[in-house]
GROMACS .gro file of C-alpha atoms in nm:
model
  114
    1MET     CA    1  12.572   8.821  28.837
    2ASP     CA    2  12.867   8.851  28.649
    3HIS     CA    3  13.236   8.724  28.804
    4HIS     CA    4  13.299   8.997  28.975
    5GLY     CA    5  13.017   8.998  29.211
    6SER     CA    6  12.789   9.287  29.084
    7ASP     CA    7  12.451   9.180  28.973
    8THR     CA    8  12.348   9.525  28.836
    9ASP     CA    9  12.443   9.499  28.439
   10CYS     CA   10  12.278   9.190  28.356
   11GLN     CA   11  12.280   9.290  28.013
   12GLY     CA   12  11.897   9.232  27.939
   13GLU     CA   13  11.950   8.862  28.059
   14CYS     CA   14  11.865   8.889  28.412
   15LEU     CA   15  11.598   8.625  28.525
   16GLN     CA   16  11.322   8.605  28.759
   17LEU     CA   17  11.264   8.277  28.888
   18SER     CA   18  10.956   8.173  29.079
   19GLU     CA   19  10.987   8.000  29.441
   20ALA     CA   20  10.935   7.668  29.252
   21ASP     CA   21  11.152   7.728  28.997
   22THR     CA   22  11.440   7.811  29.217
   23ALA     CA   23  11.412   7.481  29.425
   24TRP     CA   24  11.397   7.272  29.138
   25TRP     CA   25  11.737   7.478  28.979
   26ALA     CA   26  11.849   7.409  29.336
   27SER     CA   27  11.801   7.042  29.296
   28VAL     CA   28  11.942   7.011  28.958
   29PHE     CA   29  12.305   7.174  29.074
   30LYS     CA   30  12.246   6.966  29.384
   31THR     CA   31  12.230   6.649  29.136
   32LEU     CA   32  12.532   6.757  28.917
   33GLY     CA   33  12.744   6.815  29.213
   34ASP     CA   34  12.833   6.463  29.217
   35PRO     CA   35  13.127   6.412  29.037
   36VAL     CA   36  13.016   6.094  28.904
   37ARG     CA   37  12.676   6.236  28.799
   38LEU     CA   38  12.873   6.485  28.613
   39GLN     CA   39  13.081   6.295  28.441
   40LEU     CA   40  12.807   6.034  28.312
   41LEU     CA   41  12.591   6.363  28.176
   42ILE     CA   42  12.889   6.492  28.001
   43ARG     CA   43  12.948   6.175  27.829
   44LEU     CA   44  12.600   6.171  27.714
   45ALA     CA   45  12.620   6.529  27.581
   46ALA     CA   46  12.926   6.406  27.407
   47LEU     CA   47  12.707   6.170  27.224
   48LYS     CA   48  12.500   6.418  27.083
   49GLY     CA   49  12.137   6.238  27.115
   50VAL     CA   50  12.262   5.865  27.048
   51GLU     CA   51  12.147   5.633  27.295
   52VAL     CA   52  12.388   5.395  27.491
   53PRO     CA   53  12.331   5.070  27.695
   54VAL     CA   54  12.374   5.143  28.045
   55HIS     CA   55  12.691   4.901  28.020
   56GLU     CA   56  12.892   5.105  27.806
   57LEU     CA   57  12.871   5.376  28.082
   58CYS     CA   58  13.010   5.149  28.369
   59ASP     CA   59  13.373   5.263  28.316
   60VAL     CA   60  13.352   5.564  28.551
   61GLN     CA   61  13.574   5.417  28.862
   62VAL     CA   62  13.257   5.285  29.076
   63SER     CA   63  13.034   4.975  29.075
   64ALA     CA   64  12.764   4.928  28.820
   65SER     CA   65  12.489   4.936  29.099
   66THR     CA   66  12.652   5.262  29.184
   67VAL     CA   67  12.624   5.397  28.822
   68SER     CA   68  12.277   5.268  28.780
   69HIS     CA   69  12.157   5.484  29.129
   70HIS     CA   70  12.352   5.804  28.947
   71LEU     CA   71  12.127   5.718  28.633
   72LYS     CA   72  11.845   5.721  28.790
   73ARG     CA   73  11.884   6.038  28.963
   74LEU     CA   74  11.969   6.206  28.671
   75ARG     CA   75  11.669   6.056  28.551
   76CYS     CA   76  11.458   6.157  28.805
   77MET     CA   77  11.591   6.555  28.743
   78GLY     CA   78  11.480   6.532  28.366
   79LEU     CA   79  11.810   6.556  28.267
   80ILE     CA   80  11.845   6.235  28.106
   81GLU     CA   81  11.586   5.981  27.912
   82SER     CA   82  11.596   5.603  27.915
   83ARG     CA   83  11.396   5.315  27.755
   84ARG     CA   84  11.442   4.956  27.830
   85ASP     CA   85  11.477   4.650  27.548
   86GLY     CA   86  11.410   4.347  27.725
   87ARG     CA   87  11.690   4.323  27.983
   88VAL     CA   88  11.892   4.635  27.847
   89ILE     CA   89  11.822   5.000  27.967
   90TYR     CA   90  11.946   5.245  27.734
   91TYR     CA   91  12.011   5.622  27.829
   92ARG     CA   92  12.040   5.939  27.617
   93LEU     CA   93  12.045   6.307  27.721
   94GLY     CA   94  11.703   6.467  27.769
   95HIS     CA   95  11.576   6.674  27.513
   96GLY     CA   96  11.735   7.033  27.529
   97VAL     CA   97  12.004   6.943  27.828
   98ARG     CA   98  12.299   6.954  27.550
   99ALA     CA   99  12.245   7.318  27.429
  100ALA     CA  100  12.159   7.420  27.815
  101LEU     CA  101  12.560   7.234  27.901
  102LEU     CA  102  12.716   7.416  27.619
  103GLN     CA  103  12.584   7.775  27.752
  104ILE     CA  104  12.682   7.685  28.092
  105LEU     CA  105  13.033   7.605  27.981
  106HIS     CA  106  13.039   7.882  27.756
  107GLN     CA  107  12.950   8.120  28.038
  108LYS     CA  108  13.257   7.990  28.220
  109GLU     CA  109  13.494   8.081  27.940
  110ARG     CA  110  13.345   8.419  27.929
  111ALA     CA  111  13.360   8.446  28.284
  112GLU     CA  112  13.738   8.367  28.288
  113ALA     CA  113  13.814   8.583  27.981
  114PRO     CA  114  14.014   8.897  28.116
   0.00000   0.00000   0.00000
């Protein structure tokens, strides 16, 4: 659907989603609907795949345990990846997620253009 409300002109890019895919995407958007989770995802996207320890992500005006909860939700959706090294957990953006975010952000810019 374009920004004027018409879904008849997809310019060859219309998608047909299965019921399962529709449910998955709804879950992704629901997950990203939380401002803290979105902020964490954007911060990881800015790092272009570089891993960071969890303590470097804890400056988002919520407690460390809340950050861990949000990171778990993002990881469960496959948006980020983690690995443990001793007591430290490192996070990075999931494969292909940065490109998808950039496409979505670019689409917003196209929708706002006159």
